[in-house]
Amino acid sequence: MTMHEFLHQVSAKNADQPEFIQAVSEVVESIWDVYDSNPQLKKAKILDRIVEPERVIIFRVPWQTDSGEVMVNRGFRIEFNSAIGPYKGGLRFHPSVNLGILKFLGFEQIFKNSLTTLPMGGGKGGSDFNPRGRSDEEVMRFCHSFMLELFRHIGPDTDVPAGDIGVGKREIGFLFGMYRKIRNEYTGVLTGKGLDWGGSLIRPEATGFGTVYFADEMLKVRGDSLDGKTVCVSGSGNVAQYAIQKINQLGGKVVTASDSDGFIHDPDGIKGEKWEYLLELKNIKRGRISEYADEFGKKYFAGQRPWNVPCQVALPCATQNEINGEEAKTLVKNGCFCVSEGANMPTTPEGVEVFQEAKICYGPGKAANAGGVATSGLEMTQNSMRINWSREEVDSKLHNIMKSIHAQCERYGKDGNFINYVKGANVAGFLKVANAMLDQGLI
Ligand code: NDP
């Protein structure tokens, strides 16, 4: 079978899942040479097996609003691949959530988790529940109902969910509380927990910090650094907030942040009390990014994305397909030479092509944002050992993991002076899982 025949087969079988097809195509196109030249992998049909989740769970989530109205959402957990460890991956609560989006995220997670060097399989889950505008009590009732079904499918050695869009410390708290009550046991079944009840220091910061550490590694190869660079960030949630903090610490200047309604441009940099205001605005007040512009007299661009603001470094930290081909061209034209993806699959295939052709430093999400799940892995280890590592210890482990991911990308993606990080990440992530599947036989 040729690569095109294989991809055609996947597309036909999953015709209503465009994001999943996009994610599979990107991986398959970059590993095909390796796969095609390995008769053992082909005979065992590893690719046919790896694109099929081990298990998909879909369930009803009934709950009540504050006024007593009955609501029904759909819950999902995709247990994609457990060849190298328990399923691991976040939960997303957002109205756009559907089976195809969660399958794309779960598929990406297999290779990302493999790259971290920690023993974690790939999974993802969530619901089409929209937390926006809901009271804390409504979010609690939803989370409790969600866990009343999910609990029977997860466990510290089976499947360990975490946060993602719309799921932060508040939601993880409600989910953990219900799990603990039903099971009557205190285990590391979720990561991203509060510090006083089993969480790890640096876990909230980990994805954003890791994305910046990865950008720093890419720049080092060119004898450059983040010091003095102008940086565009999208998003203003968990990943964006700590990416901004780490850029500030390394001497860069972040001039944009966004949410699903628009973006703000702050030419003086989002730093100091302005950064603290952003955290309070998004995490406590749960307000809109436009309020930042009002507060500090900056420009707000409703309904737009930040990619036409000139920068040297871009960190997309909001959602999938948020940089299209045209936006990628604009970034490169304006002098951007480093893109490190905090979000999952934020660049469309056309955009990726633009970055690759321009030969800029382009770190795809599965490598650049792996610091979050890696630190979740460290949280699992601390829970099992019933110990807490210091902030410095976790940060240094995170930093070393990001360096190791960069080294793996370099090993498999080096092409003369250029490093193809997409190829490097996919081949390195794939080979480990594929070999584990071979060793374990036809299951
Ligand atoms: P949050 O919910 O904390 O923040 C998400 C941010 O992105 C918000 O600013 C949100 O705006 C914006 N956003 C969400 N959906 C859209 C959309 N459709 N269009 C434009 N903006 C949007 O999520 P995280 O920061 O945790 O996640 C951000 C990205 O990082 C996701 O792609 C996630 O998969 C990825 N990621 C997260 C990890 C983690 O540890 N949390 C780990 C690895 C990857 P609004 O407030 O308007 O909704």
PDB file of N, CA, C and O in Angstrom, residues 378-411:
ATOM      1  N   LEU A 378       5.730  14.012  36.253  1.00  0.00           N
ATOM      2  CA  LEU A 378       6.495  14.214  37.496  1.00  0.00           C
ATOM      3  C   LEU A 378       5.547  14.287  38.701  1.00  0.00           C
ATOM      4  O   LEU A 378       5.875  13.823  39.795  1.00  0.00           O
ATOM      5  N   GLU A 379       4.346  14.846  38.477  1.00  0.00           N
ATOM      6  CA  GLU A 379       3.338  14.880  39.558  1.00  0.00           C
ATOM      7  C   GLU A 379       2.915  13.445  39.918  1.00  0.00           C
ATOM      8  O   GLU A 379       2.783  13.104  41.096  1.00  0.00           O
ATOM      9  N   MET A 380       2.746  12.602  38.893  1.00  0.00           N
ATOM     10  CA  MET A 380       2.379  11.197  39.156  1.00  0.00           C
ATOM     11  C   MET A 380       3.458  10.500  39.983  1.00  0.00           C
ATOM     12  O   MET A 380       3.166   9.742  40.913  1.00  0.00           O
ATOM     13  N   THR A 381       4.730  10.759  39.622  1.00  0.00           N
ATOM     14  CA  THR A 381       5.836  10.119  40.358  1.00  0.00           C
ATOM     15  C   THR A 381       5.819  10.569  41.821  1.00  0.00           C
ATOM     16  O   THR A 381       5.941   9.745  42.734  1.00  0.00           O
ATOM     17  N   GLN A 382       5.645  11.876  42.050  1.00  0.00           N
ATOM     18  CA  GLN A 382       5.632  12.394  43.428  1.00  0.00           C
ATOM     19  C   GLN A 382       4.454  11.810  44.213  1.00  0.00           C
ATOM     20  O   GLN A 382       4.591  11.449  45.377  1.00  0.00           O
ATOM     21  N   ASN A 383       3.283  11.657  43.538  1.00  0.00           N
ATOM     22  CA  ASN A 383       2.121  11.069  44.217  1.00  0.00           C
ATOM     23  C   ASN A 383       2.397   9.618  44.608  1.00  0.00           C
ATOM     24  O   ASN A 383       2.079   9.191  45.718  1.00  0.00           O
ATOM     25  N   SER A 384       3.022   8.854  43.690  1.00  0.00           N
ATOM     26  CA  SER A 384       3.301   7.438  43.987  1.00  0.00           C
ATOM     27  C   SER A 384       4.287   7.307  45.135  1.00  0.00           C
ATOM     28  O   SER A 384       4.174   6.419  45.966  1.00  0.00           O
ATOM     29  N   MET A 385       5.277   8.209  45.145  1.00  0.00           N
ATOM     30  CA  MET A 385       6.314   8.125  46.179  1.00  0.00           C
ATOM     31  C   MET A 385       5.893   8.850  47.460  1.00  0.00           C
ATOM     32  O   MET A 385       6.593   8.785  48.462  1.00  0.00           O
ATOM     33  N   ARG A 386       4.764   9.543  47.391  1.00  0.00           N
ATOM     34  CA  ARG A 386       4.265  10.361  48.506  1.00  0.00           C
ATOM     35  C   ARG A 386       5.314  11.348  49.009  1.00  0.00           C
ATOM     36  O   ARG A 386       5.595  11.445  50.207  1.00  0.00           O
ATOM     37  N   ILE A 387       5.914  12.059  48.037  1.00  0.00           N
ATOM     38  CA  ILE A 387       6.865  13.120  48.400  1.00  0.00           C
ATOM     39  C   ILE A 387       6.582  14.350  47.524  1.00  0.00           C
ATOM     40  O   ILE A 387       5.877  14.242  46.516  1.00  0.00           O
ATOM     41  N   ASN A 388       7.136  15.501  47.922  1.00  0.00           N
ATOM     42  CA  ASN A 388       7.015  16.717  47.104  1.00  0.00           C
ATOM     43  C   ASN A 388       8.401  17.248  46.774  1.00  0.00           C
ATOM     44  O   ASN A 388       9.205  17.446  47.690  1.00  0.00           O
ATOM     45  N   TRP A 389       8.664  17.438  45.502  1.00  0.00           N
ATOM     46  CA  TRP A 389       9.934  18.032  45.105  1.00  0.00           C
ATOM     47  C   TRP A 389       9.827  19.556  45.185  1.00  0.00           C
ATOM     48  O   TRP A 389       8.731  20.119  45.042  1.00  0.00           O
ATOM     49  N   SER A 390      10.980  20.220  45.342  1.00  0.00           N
ATOM     50  CA  SER A 390      10.980  21.687  45.419  1.00  0.00           C
ATOM     51  C   SER A 390      10.741  22.274  44.024  1.00  0.00           C
ATOM     52  O   SER A 390      10.864  21.585  43.004  1.00  0.00           O
ATOM     53  N   ARG A 391      10.416  23.557  44.026  1.00  0.00           N
ATOM     54  CA  ARG A 391      10.207  24.303  42.783  1.00  0.00           C
ATOM     55  C   ARG A 391      11.417  24.182  41.857  1.00  0.00           C
ATOM     56  O   ARG A 391      11.288  23.900  40.660  1.00  0.00           O
ATOM     57  N   GLU A 392      12.594  24.360  42.449  1.00  0.00           N
ATOM     58  CA  GLU A 392      13.835  24.327  41.649  1.00  0.00           C
ATOM     59  C   GLU A 392      14.040  22.938  41.038  1.00  0.00           C
ATOM     60  O   GLU A 392      14.454  22.807  39.899  1.00  0.00           O
ATOM     61  N   GLU A 393      13.749  21.896  41.847  1.00  0.00           N
ATOM     62  CA  GLU A 393      13.949  20.518  41.359  1.00  0.00           C
ATOM     63  C   GLU A 393      13.047  20.235  40.151  1.00  0.00           C
ATOM     64  O   GLU A 393      13.486  19.689  39.146  1.00  0.00           O
ATOM     65  N   VAL A 394      11.747  20.627  40.276  1.00  0.00           N
ATOM     66  CA  VAL A 394      10.806  20.325  39.183  1.00  0.00           C
ATOM     67  C   VAL A 394      11.171  21.156  37.953  1.00  0.00           C
ATOM     68  O   VAL A 394      11.187  20.634  36.826  1.00  0.00           O
ATOM     69  N   ASP A 395      11.499  22.434  38.173  1.00  0.00           N
ATOM     70  CA  ASP A 395      11.826  23.294  37.032  1.00  0.00           C
ATOM     71  C   ASP A 395      13.066  22.770  36.310  1.00  0.00           C
ATOM     72  O   ASP A 395      13.133  22.762  35.075  1.00  0.00           O
ATOM     73  N   SER A 396      14.038  22.295  37.078  1.00  0.00           N
ATOM     74  CA  SER A 396      15.254  21.816  36.426  1.00  0.00           C
ATOM     75  C   SER A 396      14.984  20.508  35.667  1.00  0.00           C
ATOM     76  O   SER A 396      15.503  20.283  34.571  1.00  0.00           O
ATOM     77  N   LYS A 397      14.105  19.635  36.231  1.00  0.00           N
ATOM     78  CA  LYS A 397      13.745  18.407  35.491  1.00  0.00           C
ATOM     79  C   LYS A 397      13.011  18.776  34.198  1.00  0.00           C
ATOM     80  O   LYS A 397      13.253  18.202  33.135  1.00  0.00           O
ATOM     81  N   LEU A 398      12.068  19.758  34.308  1.00  0.00           N
ATOM     82  CA  LEU A 398      11.322  20.209  33.123  1.00  0.00           C
ATOM     83  C   LEU A 398      12.287  20.741  32.058  1.00  0.00           C
ATOM     84  O   LEU A 398      12.189  20.376  30.873  1.00  0.00           O
ATOM     85  N   HIS A 399      13.214  21.566  32.493  1.00  0.00           N
ATOM     86  CA  HIS A 399      14.160  22.161  31.552  1.00  0.00           C
ATOM     87  C   HIS A 399      14.973  21.063  30.851  1.00  0.00           C
ATOM     88  O   HIS A 399      15.156  21.082  29.614  1.00  0.00           O
ATOM     89  N   ASN A 400      15.427  20.077  31.630  1.00  0.00           N
ATOM     90  CA  ASN A 400      16.211  18.983  31.033  1.00  0.00           C
ATOM     91  C   ASN A 400      15.382  18.163  30.053  1.00  0.00           C
ATOM     92  O   ASN A 400      15.875  17.725  29.019  1.00  0.00           O
ATOM     93  N   ILE A 401      14.079  17.957  30.390  1.00  0.00           N
ATOM     94  CA  ILE A 401      13.220  17.189  29.474  1.00  0.00           C
ATOM     95  C   ILE A 401      13.070  17.956  28.150  1.00  0.00           C
ATOM     96  O   ILE A 401      13.148  17.380  27.064  1.00  0.00           O
ATOM     97  N   MET A 402      12.884  19.284  28.224  1.00  0.00           N
ATOM     98  CA  MET A 402      12.741  20.065  26.991  1.00  0.00           C
ATOM     99  C   MET A 402      14.023  20.001  26.159  1.00  0.00           C
ATOM    100  O   MET A 402      13.974  19.920  24.928  1.00  0.00           O
ATOM    101  N   LYS A 403      15.168  20.007  26.840  1.00  0.00           N
ATOM    102  CA  LYS A 403      16.438  19.883  26.107  1.00  0.00           C
ATOM    103  C   LYS A 403      16.532  18.509  25.440  1.00  0.00           C
ATOM    104  O   LYS A 403      17.007  18.382  24.313  1.00  0.00           O
ATOM    105  N   SER A 404      16.073  17.482  26.168  1.00  0.00           N
ATOM    106  CA  SER A 404      16.146  16.129  25.608  1.00  0.00           C
ATOM    107  C   SER A 404      15.198  15.987  24.413  1.00  0.00           C
ATOM    108  O   SER A 404      15.518  15.334  23.418  1.00  0.00           O
ATOM    109  N   ILE A 405      14.015  16.624  24.485  1.00  0.00           N
ATOM    110  CA  ILE A 405      13.087  16.570  23.346  1.00  0.00           C
ATOM    111  C   ILE A 405      13.727  17.270  22.145  1.00  0.00           C
ATOM    112  O   ILE A 405      13.667  16.774  21.011  1.00  0.00           O
ATOM    113  N   HIS A 406      14.386  18.403  22.414  1.00  0.00           N
ATOM    114  CA  HIS A 406      15.051  19.103  21.322  1.00  0.00           C
ATOM    115  C   HIS A 406      16.130  18.214  20.696  1.00  0.00           C
ATOM    116  O   HIS A 406      16.254  18.120  19.470  1.00  0.00           O
ATOM    117  N   ALA A 407      16.884  17.524  21.545  1.00  0.00           N
ATOM    118  CA  ALA A 407      17.964  16.656  21.035  1.00  0.00           C
ATOM    119  C   ALA A 407      17.399  15.511  20.188  1.00  0.00           C
ATOM    120  O   ALA A 407      17.965  15.144  19.151  1.00  0.00           O
ATOM    121  N   GLN A 408      16.256  14.945  20.622  1.00  0.00           N
ATOM    122  CA  GLN A 408      15.643  13.863  19.827  1.00  0.00           C
ATOM    123  C   GLN A 408      15.180  14.391  18.466  1.00  0.00           C
ATOM    124  O   GLN A 408      15.327  13.715  17.441  1.00  0.00           O
ATOM    125  N   CYS A 409      14.609  15.608  18.459  1.00  0.00           N
ATOM    126  CA  CYS A 409      14.162  16.212  17.184  1.00  0.00           C
ATOM    127  C   CYS A 409      15.364  16.422  16.275  1.00  0.00           C
ATOM    128  O   CYS A 409      15.290  16.193  15.061  1.00  0.00           O
ATOM    129  N   GLU A 410      16.455  16.871  16.871  1.00  0.00           N
ATOM    130  CA  GLU A 410      17.666  17.141  16.081  1.00  0.00           C
ATOM    131  C   GLU A 410      18.204  15.838  15.495  1.00  0.00           C
ATOM    132  O   GLU A 410      18.569  15.760  14.328  1.00  0.00           O
ATOM    133  N   ARG A 411      18.182  14.778  16.312  1.00  0.00           N
ATOM    134  CA  ARG A 411      18.723  13.485  15.865  1.00  0.00           C
ATOM    135  C   ARG A 411      17.986  12.968  14.626  1.00  0.00           C
ATOM    136  O   ARG A 411      18.587  12.492  13.675  1.00  0.00           O
TER     137      ARG A 411
END
